[in-house]
Structure formats: structure tokens, C-alpha cells
């Protein structure tokens, strides 16, 4: 007994703290956290719920977060428009359950004319995809306006409540996993309406990306920590996408999110969708080039770049050392994959 306690204490003290910033608790994270994948890599992962993208990217650049998962569009914007040295190590997902959702009283996109729409930031993340959806329905930019509210968790709460903390009425916003399914299981009178699915207009898209400060790649200890985190997430992602693990994966989602089994089942379906789920084209966290091109084209369409007119997006998005996308740590993470985790039970 005493011997066991000593061993446990040794394992606990050996774990390295890893500060992880994220907008949502993804299915991959849920599995890694609930089924002991982080622990297997000697990591004590501290989840930081980010309030909004502005604060989140400042925290990863300052070193407060070791890594942030956020829409790759933010990294594109901050790096190309503002010269911030952010590096994407890989892609986690293609925007699962990304929808335009409204309060029950709004049933048609044309009812949004003249209304405020709540967003994380009017110049980053999903705001340009929202513009794309609305323009596909014939709305001009001048037909609506944005109110800056914060990350998806905050916007979901405001949408369900129907008001912002200052009493201003809420009409519609972009939602994503896991919040879209949360809405779907509410009593009918409270259910948000899904006015449109983003994938109807842009598919595929590259969405959540593993993002770090570029300087982290020049620091051996920090790189080692990042490789272990990525490898744990990679193992969890392979686990998620292996059909035999459906029951245990759903259970991990349910426990992590504290939801019913019915909601967890919806989340599992969204996360494992082969075109829009938590997946990369090669299942190795490689950024979907088509998805990234779509994101950049939408931002360009709505004037979201302040780069020189001859800016070479192809060269700027090609992976490499010191570039927006750098796969060197991802490659190491794949090499140290602990295969025994892939058959962990629940
Ligand atoms: C983002 O969050 C930070 C920290 O909570 C807050 O101080 C700031 O006002 C927020 N910014 C926006 C644009 O919402
Ligand atoms: C970004 O990195 C480049 C190359 O390492 C460096 O020249 C530049 O000063 C850095 N920019 C910022 C804002 O730190
Ligand atoms: C939404 O409104 C537009 C314009 O008012 C109308 O043409 C369309 O049929 C409406 N759609 C639905 C589903 O009510
Ligand atoms: C309420 O907050 C929103 C979001 O910050 C802001 O856009 C809006 O102007 C505020 N409304 C009032 C009446 O202060
Ligand atoms: C996966 O998502 C795409 C895009 O949203 C959708 O068209 C398709 O029906 C989904 N597939 C399944 C099996 O749910």
C-alpha cells in the first residue's frame, strides 16, 4: 500500500504543467483528458477557457498559454495583417457544427436586416464566414451590424438568454461544437433556430488550429512539452476517429461536458463527421489546404486583408521553418505516439 502511494506521488510530481487555452472543449481534448492520455505523456494539462480571441492570442504570445486552439483565420489575420509571430503546428478540426443560430422568434435570415449580430471579433474568427452566409442570402454588409461579445461559450449563453449583460437584445450568432447540439436538446420553446449551416456555403474549411508563439520552437524544453501535448492529442484524435471506440469516446465527451448521453451522442456525430468534424485530410493534423484557401478567399472577399496587393498567399501559407505553418513538432509528435493508448477502454 505504502509502496503504491510512493509510486503515485512520484508520477504526480513528475507531470509537467501545460497551460492550454481553448474556446471549446473538443472531443479530442475530452478523450485525452478523460481517458488519461495527457497523464501517459507526463502532462498535467490546465484548461484555460478563453474569454475572446483578442485576449486569447495575446496570452499565447506572452507565454501565459503554452498552446492555444483557435480558428486558423485568427492566426492568418494576426500574422499577415499585424505581423504577430504566431505559428500553427497543425489542424485539429474543420469547424464541426458551425451554424448561424438565432433566437426562437427569428425564423428567417431576412428578419436579421437592421439587427445586431453578436460575434467574438468583427475582424477575426468566424465573422467573415458569417458575412459569407448572409451575403449568400442577399444581405449586404450594411444590412446588419456586429456587436463584440466574446467566445462561443459567452455568445451561446447570451443567445439562450436573449439579452446581453447590459440588457441589449440578442438575435443571432455563429455557434459551433459543442454548443450547437446543446441548443438542439433544449425544450422546443427555448431552442435556437439553425438558420444556416456554414458548410452549405464553404466546404471544407480549416478551423481550429494548434497555435503557439513562434519563439517556442527555438526553445528545446518548450518544444519537448509541445511535442508531448500534440502526441497525446494525436493519440486521442486517432482514438476518436476509430469506430470501435464509439462507446468510450461518447462517454468521455459526456463526462467532460457534463451532458446527457443523448447530447453526447449528437456531439460524437458532429466530431466524427468526415468532412466537417475533428479531422484533417490525412488524419495527421495536416492543415487542409483547400480549407485554408477557402478561409483566405472569404476574408479577401470582404476586405479583411491589409497586406500589399502583390502579397503571395501561396508562399505565405506553405509550411516551413519560421512560417505560418510549421510541421516540425507535429512530425515528432507522430513519431512518439504511444500506440497502447489507442485501445484504452472505459
Ligand atoms: C476580452 O477578454 C478580456 C479578459 O476578460 C477583457 O478584458 C476584454 O475586454 C475582452 N475584449 C473584448 C474585445 O471582448
Ligand atoms: C518575428 O520574427 C521575425 C523573424 O524571427 C523577427 O524579425 C521579427 O522582429 C518578429 N516580429 C515580432 C513582432 O516580434
Ligand atoms: C424568408 O424571407 C424571404 C424574404 O422575405 C422569403 O422570400 C422566403 O420565402 C422566406 N423563407 C422562409 C423559409 O420563410
Ligand atoms: C451592450 O453591449 C454591446 C456589446 O458590447 C454593445 O455593442 C452595445 O452597444 C451595448 N448596448 C448599450 C445600450 O450599451
Ligand atoms: C457531414 O457534414 C456535412 C457538412 O456539414 C454534411 O453535408 C453531411 O451530411 C454530414 N455527414 C454525416 C454522415 O453526418
Short mmCIF file of C-alpha atoms and ligand atoms in Angstrom, two decimals:
data_model
loop_
_atom_site.label_atom_id
_atom_site.label_comp_id
_atom_site.label_asym_id
_atom_site.label_seq_id
_atom_site.Cartn_x
_atom_site.Cartn_y
_atom_site.Cartn_z
CA UNK A 1 0.00 0.00 0.00
CA UNK A 2 2.69 2.40 1.06
CA UNK A 3 4.75 1.36 -1.95
CA UNK A 4 1.83 2.18 -4.28
CA UNK A 5 1.37 5.59 -2.70
CA UNK A 6 5.02 6.42 -3.19
CA UNK A 7 4.81 5.43 -6.87
CA UNK A 8 1.70 7.57 -7.36
CA UNK A 9 3.34 10.54 -5.69
CA UNK A 10 6.35 10.14 -7.97
CA UNK A 11 4.15 10.09 -11.07
CA UNK A 12 2.19 13.14 -9.95
CA UNK A 13 5.27 15.18 -9.16
CA UNK A 14 6.87 14.21 -12.48
CA UNK A 15 4.00 15.63 -14.54
CA UNK A 16 4.76 18.92 -16.24
CA UNK A 17 2.13 21.63 -16.08
CA UNK A 18 0.87 22.58 -19.52
CA UNK A 19 -1.27 25.69 -19.90
CA UNK A 20 -3.77 25.03 -22.65
CA UNK A 21 -6.03 27.82 -23.91
CA UNK A 22 -9.15 26.93 -25.89
CA UNK A 23 -12.52 28.27 -26.97
CA UNK A 24 -14.28 24.91 -26.57
CA UNK A 25 -13.66 21.52 -25.02
CA UNK A 26 -13.33 19.50 -28.20
CA UNK A 27 -14.00 15.77 -28.43
CA UNK A 28 -10.28 15.13 -28.91
CA UNK A 29 -9.45 17.08 -25.76
CA UNK A 30 -12.24 15.30 -23.87
CA UNK A 31 -10.76 11.90 -24.73
CA UNK A 32 -7.19 12.93 -23.95
CA UNK A 33 -8.28 14.38 -20.62
CA UNK A 34 -10.82 11.77 -19.51
CA UNK A 35 -9.02 8.63 -20.64
CA UNK A 36 -5.63 9.52 -19.18
CA UNK A 37 -3.74 10.34 -22.39
CA UNK A 38 -2.17 13.52 -21.01
CA UNK A 39 -1.06 11.68 -17.88
CA UNK A 40 0.52 8.98 -20.04
CA UNK A 41 2.72 11.66 -21.59
CA UNK A 42 3.64 13.11 -18.17
CA UNK A 43 1.48 16.18 -18.62
CA UNK A 44 -0.71 18.00 -16.15
CA UNK A 45 -2.84 19.94 -18.61
CA UNK A 46 -4.56 23.00 -17.19
CA UNK A 47 -7.51 24.02 -19.39
CA UNK A 48 -7.98 27.76 -19.73
CA UNK A 49 -11.37 28.82 -21.06
CA UNK A 50 -10.52 31.82 -23.21
CA UNK A 51 -12.87 34.82 -22.96
CA UNK A 52 -12.36 36.11 -26.52
CA UNK A 53 -9.84 35.89 -29.34
CA UNK A 54 -8.14 39.21 -28.56
CA UNK A 55 -7.22 38.09 -25.06
CA UNK A 56 -6.50 34.51 -26.15
CA UNK A 57 -3.89 35.34 -28.80
CA UNK A 58 -2.24 37.90 -26.51
CA UNK A 59 -1.94 35.14 -23.90
CA UNK A 60 -0.25 32.70 -26.26
CA UNK A 61 2.16 35.37 -27.49
CA UNK A 62 3.05 36.38 -23.92
CA UNK A 63 3.71 32.78 -22.89
CA UNK A 64 0.80 32.64 -20.44
CA UNK A 65 -0.57 29.77 -22.55
CA UNK A 66 1.77 27.13 -23.90
CA UNK A 67 -0.62 26.49 -26.78
CA UNK A 68 -3.99 27.72 -27.97
CA UNK A 69 -6.51 26.04 -30.22
CA UNK A 70 -8.39 28.65 -32.22
CA UNK A 71 -9.64 29.17 -35.74
CA UNK A 72 -6.72 29.34 -38.17
CA UNK A 73 -8.29 32.51 -39.56
CA UNK A 74 -7.15 34.32 -36.41
CA UNK A 75 -3.54 33.26 -37.00
CA UNK A 76 -3.80 34.28 -40.67
CA UNK A 77 -5.18 37.68 -39.67
CA UNK A 78 -2.72 38.36 -36.85
CA UNK A 79 0.32 37.15 -38.76
CA UNK A 80 -0.32 38.59 -42.22
CA UNK A 81 -2.15 41.79 -41.20
CA UNK A 82 -0.42 42.58 -37.90
CA UNK A 83 2.98 40.87 -38.11
CA UNK A 84 2.46 38.76 -35.00
CA UNK A 85 4.80 35.78 -34.82
CA UNK A 86 2.23 33.04 -34.37
CA UNK A 87 2.89 29.54 -35.64
CA UNK A 88 0.34 26.87 -36.47
CA UNK A 89 1.61 23.37 -35.63
CA UNK A 90 -1.34 21.58 -37.21
CA UNK A 91 -5.09 21.50 -37.76
CA UNK A 92 -7.50 19.99 -35.24
CA UNK A 93 -10.84 20.38 -36.95
CA UNK A 94 -12.87 21.58 -39.93
CA UNK A 95 -15.48 23.54 -37.99
CA UNK A 96 -17.82 20.92 -36.52
CA UNK A 97 -21.45 22.03 -36.21
CA UNK A 98 -20.63 25.54 -37.40
CA UNK A 99 -24.02 27.21 -37.85
CA UNK A 100 -25.80 30.54 -37.86
CA UNK A 101 -28.24 30.24 -34.95
CA UNK A 102 -30.98 32.64 -33.90
CA UNK A 103 -33.40 33.18 -31.04
CA UNK A 104 -36.73 31.29 -31.43
CA UNK A 105 -38.51 34.45 -32.67
CA UNK A 106 -36.24 34.76 -35.73
CA UNK A 107 -37.02 32.07 -38.28
CA UNK A 108 -35.75 33.62 -41.49
CA UNK A 109 -32.45 35.29 -42.34
CA UNK A 110 -34.31 38.25 -43.85
CA UNK A 111 -35.52 39.08 -40.33
CA UNK A 112 -31.92 39.91 -39.41
CA UNK A 113 -31.94 43.04 -41.55
CA UNK A 114 -31.23 46.06 -39.36
CA UNK A 115 -30.30 43.86 -36.42
CA UNK A 116 -27.07 43.47 -34.40
CA UNK A 117 -25.32 40.09 -34.62
CA UNK A 118 -23.08 39.07 -31.74
CA UNK A 119 -19.52 37.99 -32.57
CA UNK A 120 -16.19 37.29 -30.92
CA UNK A 121 -14.44 39.91 -33.00
CA UNK A 122 -15.69 41.70 -36.14
CA UNK A 123 -12.30 41.17 -37.82
CA UNK A 124 -11.36 37.63 -36.91
CA UNK A 125 -12.50 34.08 -36.40
CA UNK A 126 -15.91 33.38 -37.83
CA UNK A 127 -17.08 36.92 -38.63
CA UNK A 128 -16.11 36.61 -42.29
CA UNK A 129 -17.83 33.23 -42.63
CA UNK A 130 -20.92 34.87 -41.13
CA UNK A 131 -20.71 37.64 -43.74
CA UNK A 132 -20.41 34.99 -46.43
CA UNK A 133 -23.55 33.17 -45.27
CA UNK A 134 -25.55 36.40 -45.04
CA UNK A 135 -24.39 37.61 -48.44
CA UNK A 136 -25.40 34.25 -49.92
CA UNK A 137 -28.91 35.09 -48.72
CA UNK A 138 -28.73 38.51 -50.38
CA UNK A 139 -27.86 40.63 -47.35
CA UNK A 140 -25.36 43.47 -47.82
CA UNK A 141 -22.81 44.37 -45.14
CA UNK A 142 -24.85 47.49 -44.42
CA UNK A 143 -27.98 45.40 -43.70
CA UNK A 144 -26.73 44.32 -40.28
CA UNK A 145 -24.04 45.19 -37.74
CA UNK A 146 -21.77 43.37 -35.32
CA UNK A 147 -21.61 43.62 -31.56
CA UNK A 148 -18.39 42.33 -29.99
CA UNK A 149 -19.28 39.95 -27.19
CA UNK A 150 -16.66 37.19 -26.89
CA UNK A 151 -16.03 33.47 -27.33
CA UNK A 152 -18.65 30.89 -28.28
CA UNK A 153 -19.47 29.92 -24.68
CA UNK A 154 -20.39 33.52 -23.84
CA UNK A 155 -22.36 34.02 -27.05
CA UNK A 156 -24.29 30.79 -26.54
CA UNK A 157 -25.34 31.90 -23.03
CA UNK A 158 -26.42 35.31 -24.37
CA UNK A 159 -28.33 33.74 -27.27
CA UNK A 160 -30.25 31.42 -24.95
CA UNK A 161 -30.92 34.28 -22.51
CA UNK A 162 -31.95 36.56 -25.38
CA UNK A 163 -30.05 39.53 -23.91
CA UNK A 164 -26.53 40.80 -23.32
CA UNK A 165 -25.44 41.61 -19.74
CA UNK A 166 -26.18 45.30 -20.49
CA UNK A 167 -29.77 44.50 -21.47
CA UNK A 168 -29.28 44.83 -25.25
CA UNK A 169 -31.42 42.30 -27.19
CA UNK A 170 -29.69 39.34 -28.90
CA UNK A 171 -30.92 37.94 -32.24
CA UNK A 172 -28.36 35.63 -33.79
CA UNK A 173 -24.77 34.42 -33.75
CA UNK A 174 -22.39 31.78 -35.05
CA UNK A 175 -22.30 28.63 -32.92
CA UNK A 176 -20.01 25.65 -33.07
CA UNK A 177 -19.40 22.32 -31.33
CA UNK A 178 -20.44 21.62 -28.57
CA UNK A 179 -22.97 24.46 -28.32
CA UNK A 180 -24.99 23.69 -31.45
CA UNK A 181 -26.07 20.33 -30.00
CA UNK A 182 -26.69 21.90 -26.58
CA UNK A 183 -29.31 24.04 -28.33
CA UNK A 184 -30.81 21.08 -30.16
CA UNK A 185 -31.75 19.28 -26.94
CA UNK A 186 -33.37 22.26 -25.21
CA UNK A 187 -37.17 22.31 -24.77
CA UNK A 188 -38.78 23.38 -28.08
CA UNK A 189 -39.76 26.87 -26.85
CA UNK A 190 -36.13 27.69 -25.96
CA UNK A 191 -34.41 26.05 -28.92
CA UNK A 192 -32.36 28.37 -31.11
CA UNK A 193 -33.23 28.11 -34.80
CA UNK A 194 -30.49 26.93 -37.12
CA UNK A 195 -30.84 29.47 -39.94
CA UNK A 196 -27.94 28.09 -41.97
CA UNK A 197 -25.04 25.65 -41.80
CA UNK A 198 -21.74 27.23 -42.78
CA UNK A 199 -20.76 24.04 -44.64
CA UNK A 200 -23.57 24.68 -47.15
CA UNK A 201 -21.63 27.74 -48.35
CA UNK A 202 -17.99 26.95 -47.56
CA UNK A 203 -16.80 23.39 -47.51
CA UNK A 204 -14.24 22.33 -46.47
CA UNK A 205 -12.91 24.93 -44.09
CA UNK A 206 -9.83 24.73 -41.92
CA UNK A 207 -10.94 25.77 -38.45
CA UNK A 208 -9.31 25.03 -35.08
CA UNK A 209 -5.53 25.01 -35.29
CA UNK A 210 -2.81 24.24 -32.72
CA UNK A 211 -1.26 27.68 -32.35
CA UNK A 212 1.88 28.74 -30.47
CA UNK A 213 4.26 31.67 -30.22
CA UNK A 214 6.92 31.17 -32.89
CA UNK A 215 9.66 31.66 -30.25
CA UNK A 216 8.53 28.41 -28.57
CA UNK A 217 10.04 26.45 -31.46
CA UNK A 218 13.51 27.82 -30.66
CA UNK A 219 13.30 26.64 -27.04
CA UNK A 220 14.21 22.97 -26.55
CA UNK A 221 12.32 22.39 -23.30
CA UNK A 222 9.24 24.19 -24.55
CA UNK A 223 9.32 22.27 -27.84
CA UNK A 224 9.54 18.98 -25.94
CA UNK A 225 6.46 19.95 -23.92
CA UNK A 226 4.58 20.88 -27.08
CA UNK A 227 5.51 17.61 -28.80
CA UNK A 228 4.17 15.60 -25.87
CA UNK A 229 0.92 17.58 -25.80
CA UNK A 230 0.48 17.19 -29.56
CA UNK A 231 1.21 13.48 -29.37
CA UNK A 232 -1.40 12.99 -26.62
CA UNK A 233 -3.93 14.91 -28.72
CA UNK A 234 -2.92 12.93 -31.79
CA UNK A 235 -3.48 9.63 -29.96
CA UNK A 236 -6.85 10.94 -28.74
CA UNK A 237 -7.81 12.06 -32.24
CA UNK A 238 -6.99 8.65 -33.73
CA UNK A 239 -8.98 7.10 -30.89
CA UNK A 240 -11.95 9.36 -31.65
CA UNK A 241 -11.89 8.51 -35.32
CA UNK A 242 -11.73 4.75 -34.78
CA UNK A 243 -15.31 3.47 -34.98
CA UNK A 244 -14.71 0.66 -32.45
CA UNK A 245 -14.18 3.32 -29.78
CA UNK A 246 -17.58 4.99 -30.26
CA UNK A 247 -18.92 3.98 -26.84
CA UNK A 248 -15.86 5.06 -24.84
CA UNK A 249 -15.37 8.23 -26.90
CA UNK A 250 -19.00 9.24 -26.35
CA UNK A 251 -18.64 8.54 -22.63
CA UNK A 252 -15.53 10.73 -22.44
CA UNK A 253 -17.39 13.56 -24.20
CA UNK A 254 -20.34 13.14 -21.86
CA UNK A 255 -18.17 13.25 -18.73
CA UNK A 256 -16.05 16.17 -19.92
CA UNK A 257 -19.02 18.33 -20.89
CA UNK A 258 -21.35 17.13 -18.09
CA UNK A 259 -24.17 16.48 -20.55
CA UNK A 260 -26.74 13.72 -21.03
CA UNK A 261 -25.92 10.66 -23.09
CA UNK A 262 -28.33 11.92 -25.78
CA UNK A 263 -26.38 15.19 -26.13
CA UNK A 264 -23.06 13.34 -26.06
CA UNK A 265 -24.30 11.12 -28.91
CA UNK A 266 -25.01 14.24 -31.02
CA UNK A 267 -21.59 15.65 -30.18
CA UNK A 268 -19.93 12.39 -31.24
CA UNK A 269 -21.69 12.54 -34.61
CA UNK A 270 -20.58 16.15 -35.16
CA UNK A 271 -16.98 15.48 -34.10
CA UNK A 272 -16.58 12.39 -36.29
CA UNK A 273 -18.13 13.82 -39.46
CA UNK A 274 -15.66 13.04 -42.23
CA UNK A 275 -15.87 16.43 -43.90
CA UNK A 276 -16.56 18.90 -41.12
CA UNK A 277 -15.52 17.11 -37.91
CA UNK A 278 -12.35 16.92 -35.84
CA UNK A 279 -10.27 15.66 -38.67
CA UNK A 280 -7.52 16.65 -41.05
CA UNK A 281 -7.31 15.32 -44.63
CA UNK A 282 -4.60 12.78 -43.76
CA UNK A 283 -5.64 12.29 -40.09
CA UNK A 284 -2.22 13.63 -39.10
CA UNK A 285 -3.21 17.18 -38.15
CA UNK A 286 -2.12 18.43 -41.59
CA UNK A 287 -3.90 21.68 -42.45
CA UNK A 288 -6.49 21.21 -45.18
CA UNK A 289 -5.06 23.32 -48.00
CA UNK A 290 -8.49 23.55 -49.64
CA UNK A 291 -9.99 24.54 -46.29
CA UNK A 292 -7.37 27.22 -45.69
CA UNK A 293 -7.75 28.55 -49.24
CA UNK A 294 -11.50 28.88 -48.63
CA UNK A 295 -10.93 30.79 -45.37
CA UNK A 296 -8.49 33.16 -47.07
CA UNK A 297 -10.79 33.67 -50.08
CA UNK A 298 -13.72 34.60 -47.81
CA UNK A 299 -11.58 37.05 -45.83
CA UNK A 300 -10.36 38.55 -49.11
CA UNK A 301 -13.90 38.82 -50.50
CA UNK A 302 -14.94 41.00 -47.56
CA UNK A 303 -11.82 43.19 -47.44
CA UNK A 304 -10.20 41.52 -44.45
CA UNK A 305 -6.60 41.90 -45.58
CA UNK A 306 -4.36 44.94 -45.29
CA UNK A 307 -1.39 43.25 -46.99
CA UNK A 308 0.34 44.56 -50.12
CA UNK A 309 -1.58 43.88 -53.34
CA UNK A 310 1.18 41.53 -54.54
CA UNK A 311 1.23 39.54 -51.28
CA UNK A 312 1.92 35.90 -52.16
CA UNK A 313 -0.59 33.82 -50.17
CA UNK A 314 0.66 30.57 -51.67
CA UNK A 315 4.20 31.19 -50.44
CA UNK A 316 2.99 32.58 -47.11
CA UNK A 317 0.86 29.52 -46.36
CA UNK A 318 3.43 26.95 -47.49
CA UNK A 319 4.74 25.08 -44.44
CA UNK A 320 8.31 25.62 -43.27
CA UNK A 321 10.62 26.91 -40.56
CA UNK A 322 9.67 30.41 -39.44
CA UNK A 323 6.45 30.28 -41.48
CA UNK A 324 2.77 30.47 -40.51
CA UNK A 325 2.59 26.67 -40.64
CA UNK A 326 5.46 24.58 -39.28
CA UNK A 327 5.01 20.81 -39.01
CA UNK A 328 8.35 20.02 -37.31
CA UNK A 329 6.83 19.44 -33.85
CA UNK A 330 3.82 17.62 -35.32
CA UNK A 331 6.22 15.24 -37.10
CA UNK A 332 8.00 14.49 -33.81
CA UNK A 333 4.64 14.02 -32.06
CA UNK A 334 3.64 11.36 -34.56
CA UNK A 335 6.94 9.53 -34.05
CA UNK A 336 6.47 9.25 -30.28
CA UNK A 337 2.82 8.16 -30.49
CA UNK A 338 2.05 5.76 -27.62
CA UNK A 339 0.09 3.18 -29.57
CA UNK A 340 -1.09 1.36 -26.46
CA UNK A 341 -3.43 4.28 -25.80
CA UNK A 342 -5.40 3.55 -28.97
CA UNK A 343 -7.10 0.58 -27.33
CA UNK A 344 -7.73 2.05 -23.87
CA UNK A 345 -11.19 1.09 -22.56
CA UNK A 346 -13.73 2.92 -20.43
C1 LIG B 1 -11.57 40.04 -23.80
O1 LIG B 1 -11.39 39.50 -22.51
C2 LIG B 1 -10.63 40.28 -21.65
C3 LIG B 1 -10.36 39.48 -20.39
O2 LIG B 1 -11.56 39.01 -19.84
C4 LIG B 1 -11.37 41.60 -21.38
O3 LIG B 1 -10.64 42.40 -20.51
C5 LIG B 1 -11.58 42.30 -22.70
O4 LIG B 1 -12.38 43.44 -22.53
C6 LIG B 1 -12.25 41.39 -23.71
N1 LIG B 1 -12.17 42.04 -25.01
C7 LIG B 1 -13.14 42.02 -25.89
C8 LIG B 1 -12.85 42.70 -27.16
O5 LIG B 1 -14.21 41.49 -25.65
C1 LIG B 2 9.02 37.98 -35.83
O1 LIG B 2 10.09 37.16 -36.15
C2 LIG B 2 10.96 37.74 -37.10
C3 LIG B 2 11.95 36.70 -37.56
O2 LIG B 2 12.36 35.89 -36.49
C4 LIG B 2 11.61 38.96 -36.47
O3 LIG B 2 12.48 39.59 -37.39
C5 LIG B 2 10.52 39.94 -36.06
O4 LIG B 2 11.08 41.02 -35.37
C6 LIG B 2 9.50 39.27 -35.17
N1 LIG B 2 8.37 40.16 -35.00
C7 LIG B 2 7.85 40.45 -33.83
C8 LIG B 2 6.68 41.38 -33.82
O5 LIG B 2 8.29 40.01 -32.77
C1 LIG B 3 -37.68 34.25 -45.85
O1 LIG B 3 -37.98 35.56 -46.27
C2 LIG B 3 -37.83 35.76 -47.67
C3 LIG B 3 -37.98 37.22 -47.95
O2 LIG B 3 -38.89 37.80 -47.09
C4 LIG B 3 -38.84 34.90 -48.40
O3 LIG B 3 -38.66 35.05 -49.79
C5 LIG B 3 -38.61 33.45 -48.02
O4 LIG B 3 -39.60 32.64 -48.60
C6 LIG B 3 -38.64 33.29 -46.50
N1 LIG B 3 -38.27 31.93 -46.19
C7 LIG B 3 -38.90 31.21 -45.29
C8 LIG B 3 -38.38 29.84 -45.06
O5 LIG B 3 -39.85 31.64 -44.66
C1 LIG B 4 -24.33 46.50 -24.97
O1 LIG B 4 -23.15 45.72 -25.24
C2 LIG B 4 -22.88 45.54 -26.61
C3 LIG B 4 -21.69 44.60 -26.72
O2 LIG B 4 -20.60 45.12 -26.06
C4 LIG B 4 -22.63 46.89 -27.27
O3 LIG B 4 -22.34 46.70 -28.65
C5 LIG B 4 -23.90 47.72 -27.12
O4 LIG B 4 -23.67 48.99 -27.67
C6 LIG B 4 -24.27 47.85 -25.64
N1 LIG B 4 -25.54 48.49 -25.56
C7 LIG B 4 -25.77 49.51 -24.75
C8 LIG B 4 -27.16 50.03 -24.76
O5 LIG B 4 -24.90 49.98 -24.03
C1 LIG B 5 -21.15 15.72 -42.50
O1 LIG B 5 -21.17 17.11 -42.62
C2 LIG B 5 -21.52 17.54 -43.93
C3 LIG B 5 -21.30 19.02 -43.96
O2 LIG B 5 -21.95 19.66 -42.90
C4 LIG B 5 -22.95 17.12 -44.22
O3 LIG B 5 -23.30 17.53 -45.51
C5 LIG B 5 -23.04 15.61 -44.12
O4 LIG B 5 -24.37 15.22 -44.24
C6 LIG B 5 -22.51 15.12 -42.79
N1 LIG B 5 -22.40 13.68 -42.82
C7 LIG B 5 -22.90 12.93 -41.88
C8 LIG B 5 -22.68 11.47 -42.04
O5 LIG B 5 -23.48 13.38 -40.91
#
